XYZ file of C-alpha atoms in Angstrom:
270
model
C 157.472 128.494 224.016
C 160.738 128.315 222.207
C 162.291 131.720 221.389
C 165.068 130.466 219.667
C 164.521 130.223 216.121
C 167.461 128.187 214.656
C 168.806 127.371 210.962
C 171.753 125.957 209.515
C 173.144 126.346 205.722
C 176.852 125.534 204.595
C 177.884 125.750 207.777
C 176.218 128.868 209.283
C 173.910 128.394 212.319
C 171.031 131.463 212.388
C 169.773 131.630 215.731
C 167.026 134.321 215.412
C 165.214 135.235 218.619
C 162.805 136.806 219.543
C 160.894 137.291 223.251
C 158.418 139.544 223.453
C 157.187 142.371 223.637
C 160.786 143.348 223.728
C 163.600 140.556 223.851
C 164.099 141.306 227.218
C 166.820 138.932 228.727
C 164.611 136.730 230.933
C 165.818 133.479 232.628
C 163.329 131.030 230.328
C 165.779 133.098 227.390
C 169.149 133.062 229.246
C 168.370 129.047 229.582
C 167.556 128.491 226.058
C 170.490 130.845 224.482
C 172.363 128.784 227.380
C 171.009 125.068 226.143
C 171.922 126.102 222.835
C 174.965 127.782 222.983
C 176.761 124.541 225.002
C 174.441 122.391 222.201
C 177.332 123.603 220.440
C 180.117 122.353 221.992
C 181.463 118.836 219.413
C 179.073 120.307 216.392
C 181.737 119.873 213.850
C 179.303 121.228 210.930
C 178.554 124.058 212.565
C 181.513 127.333 212.130
C 179.821 130.439 212.470
C 176.429 131.415 214.654
C 175.139 134.443 213.928
C 172.865 135.492 216.394
C 169.736 138.363 215.094
C 166.842 139.841 215.942
C 162.868 138.919 214.697
C 162.190 142.490 216.859
C 161.601 145.637 215.063
C 162.709 147.928 217.211
C 165.231 145.685 219.872
C 167.772 143.470 219.425
C 167.660 142.821 223.492
C 166.776 145.074 225.391
C 168.127 144.230 228.863
C 168.852 141.570 231.566
C 164.554 140.773 233.048
C 164.217 143.598 235.799
C 162.556 141.703 237.729
C 165.399 139.680 238.907
C 167.617 142.052 239.846
C 166.649 141.628 243.720
C 167.733 139.983 246.871
C 166.306 136.685 246.801
C 167.524 133.735 246.141
C 165.683 133.065 242.732
C 167.332 136.276 241.606
C 170.630 136.025 242.621
C 170.606 132.833 240.554
C 169.170 133.998 237.225
C 172.008 136.787 237.354
C 174.431 134.247 238.361
C 172.931 132.878 235.120
C 172.628 135.550 232.824
C 176.714 135.759 233.929
C 177.366 132.390 232.730
C 175.932 132.816 229.173
C 178.048 135.549 228.750
C 181.400 133.400 229.595
C 179.746 130.466 227.381
C 179.575 132.947 224.358
C 182.696 133.669 224.593
C 183.489 130.393 225.214
C 182.564 128.891 221.963
C 184.897 126.989 219.625
C 182.806 128.464 216.182
C 182.724 132.231 215.303
C 180.477 134.264 217.456
C 178.375 137.141 215.297
C 175.932 139.427 216.572
C 173.806 141.317 213.516
C 172.418 144.318 215.659
C 169.557 145.912 213.852
C 167.604 148.048 216.569
C 168.346 148.296 220.690
C 170.900 146.249 222.678
C 171.249 147.859 225.952
C 172.575 146.793 230.485
C 172.653 143.029 229.347
C 172.501 143.099 225.535
C 175.319 144.692 224.684
C 176.804 143.288 226.916
C 175.728 139.972 224.799
C 176.941 141.800 221.951
C 180.230 142.484 223.238
C 180.425 138.752 224.315
C 180.606 137.921 221.205
C 183.752 137.336 218.596
C 182.451 139.963 215.746
C 179.545 142.416 216.075
C 178.069 144.864 213.244
C 175.535 147.956 213.430
C 173.344 149.697 211.281
C 171.953 152.789 211.432
C 168.775 151.128 213.725
C 170.828 149.820 216.198
C 172.454 151.758 220.196
C 174.296 150.560 222.559
C 174.422 151.408 226.376
C 175.092 150.225 229.323
C 173.487 152.453 231.614
C 173.306 150.380 234.664
C 174.451 152.972 237.371
C 170.581 154.853 237.041
C 168.781 151.442 239.109
C 171.810 151.997 241.428
C 173.790 148.859 239.907
C 176.679 147.519 238.032
C 177.056 146.276 235.166
C 176.824 141.876 235.838
C 177.977 140.750 232.456
C 180.867 142.501 231.868
C 179.840 145.675 230.668
C 182.125 147.833 232.612
C 185.303 145.067 232.427
C 184.586 145.341 228.766
C 184.419 149.515 228.298
C 187.230 149.982 230.345
C 189.692 147.076 228.175
C 187.945 149.308 224.265
C 187.790 152.407 225.518
C 189.936 153.202 228.219
C 189.771 154.448 231.355
C 188.524 157.819 230.534
C 185.883 157.404 227.876
C 184.545 154.002 230.060
C 184.451 156.692 232.817
C 182.211 158.493 231.630
C 179.871 155.668 228.932
C 179.065 154.102 232.344
C 178.195 156.952 234.765
C 175.823 159.228 231.698
C 174.694 155.388 230.166
C 173.918 156.923 227.314
C 173.419 155.563 223.807
C 176.115 155.276 221.359
C 174.850 155.357 217.827
C 176.921 152.502 215.258
C 179.045 154.367 214.202
C 180.414 155.775 217.187
C 180.269 151.866 218.441
C 182.295 151.463 216.052
C 184.993 154.086 216.891
C 184.763 153.064 220.411
C 185.473 149.258 219.546
C 182.094 148.209 221.330
C 181.242 146.424 217.908
C 182.919 145.460 215.292
C 181.688 147.978 211.784
C 178.424 149.533 211.111
C 176.628 148.181 208.369
C 173.379 150.486 206.159
C 170.624 148.197 206.613
C 170.347 148.500 202.939
C 173.951 146.912 202.486
C 173.936 144.402 205.444
C 172.227 141.118 203.770
C 174.917 141.198 201.547
C 178.007 142.134 203.313
C 177.229 139.424 205.771
C 176.783 136.893 202.550
C 180.511 137.910 201.104
C 182.569 138.073 204.767
C 180.556 135.037 206.175
C 181.305 132.492 203.427
C 185.631 133.203 203.380
C 185.545 132.583 207.044
C 182.837 129.515 206.658
C 185.243 128.421 204.513
C 187.956 127.736 206.577
C 188.435 124.899 208.880
C 187.315 125.578 212.593
C 190.336 125.112 213.869
C 191.663 128.199 212.190
C 188.399 130.342 213.439
C 190.341 128.544 216.885
C 193.597 129.107 216.452
C 193.045 132.302 216.064
C 190.576 133.380 219.143
C 193.437 132.235 220.966
C 196.419 133.460 220.011
C 193.863 136.894 220.195
C 192.533 136.130 223.853
C 196.072 135.190 224.897
C 197.786 138.545 223.390
C 195.742 140.689 225.208
C 195.993 139.392 228.739
C 199.451 138.535 228.143
C 201.816 139.785 225.110
C 204.973 137.568 225.644
C 202.244 134.753 226.260
C 200.470 135.480 222.513
C 203.702 135.342 221.165
C 204.678 132.373 221.627
C 201.462 130.242 221.587
C 202.003 132.688 217.700
C 204.928 130.720 217.149
C 203.743 127.402 218.511
C 200.821 127.249 215.924
C 203.517 128.263 213.294
C 205.971 125.596 213.656
C 203.418 122.810 213.965
C 200.959 123.894 211.008
C 204.459 124.646 209.317
C 205.032 120.838 209.592
C 201.631 119.218 208.248
C 201.064 118.039 204.378
C 198.237 120.402 204.050
C 200.218 123.742 204.387
C 202.855 122.735 202.204
C 200.425 121.803 199.435
C 199.325 125.131 198.761
C 202.455 126.605 199.217
C 203.430 124.625 196.066
C 200.410 125.193 194.462
C 200.609 128.924 195.176
C 203.994 129.392 194.157
C 203.294 127.522 191.016
C 200.662 129.597 190.853
C 202.880 132.670 190.657
C 202.999 133.880 194.169
C 206.546 135.479 194.991
C 206.285 136.215 191.260
C 204.891 140.865 189.827
C 201.288 138.691 190.117
C 201.231 138.945 193.417
C 200.925 142.169 193.713
C 198.331 142.783 191.454
C 196.628 139.543 192.024
C 197.383 137.028 194.870
C 193.618 136.804 195.667
C 193.556 135.064 191.513
C 196.370 133.563 192.722
C 195.185 131.965 196.031
C 191.587 131.472 193.965
C 193.589 129.477 191.405
C 195.919 127.834 194.584
C 192.870 126.435 195.964
C 190.212 125.122 192.160
C 194.111 123.029 191.393
C 194.058 121.518 195.431
C 190.472 121.302 195.245
C 190.832 118.764 192.263
């Protein structure tokens, strides 16, 4: 039985997760997610992948506890879970987690593997693995260290306590808290802007940011290389010419730069 419902519209693919009873990351679900993510490698239509849950209370509960053991099968399943996290992070498309329920352990690691993550007032985020005598297994501690800093990461991992979406936003576990009542309109507006870009624009900034986090100088060099390459493109020169024509580098920029961009886009579309 398929545990993912997948639909695509306007370059946005929505993946709805449904693995009763509580959306545990079982090996079957992990394999299905891996297969889907890897299938996107040569997909030129999808620019954004949105992960949602069909469960009222859980986004993803955690990794299936039945595979956390010393057996060959259990160890293999745990390694496949780790591969899933790496595969999500390596996607060229923009990955977005929309969390309206609980995301603990592997569920929270899934959320942090995505490029963007939004949580509602119903969301909860935690890494409680220490209470079952294991460390995090999907880069949870690594991400907490990088996002929270030493003290806050250590406290969160040793306590294993839940964070609300506003708390998670403040700690950089998620991108932003969005009230459920505003979620659909927020996503529609935000993702429509990104979906209007080219996949290579998404890839470009993902590469620059990822490189910069590891090594500031390497990030700066990659950014400059992209800048000089893009500056030579005919598309760039056409946009700049139209932008200047419609009030770029004039006082119109002070109050209406989005209007200039809109006029530029309209002209180039004709």
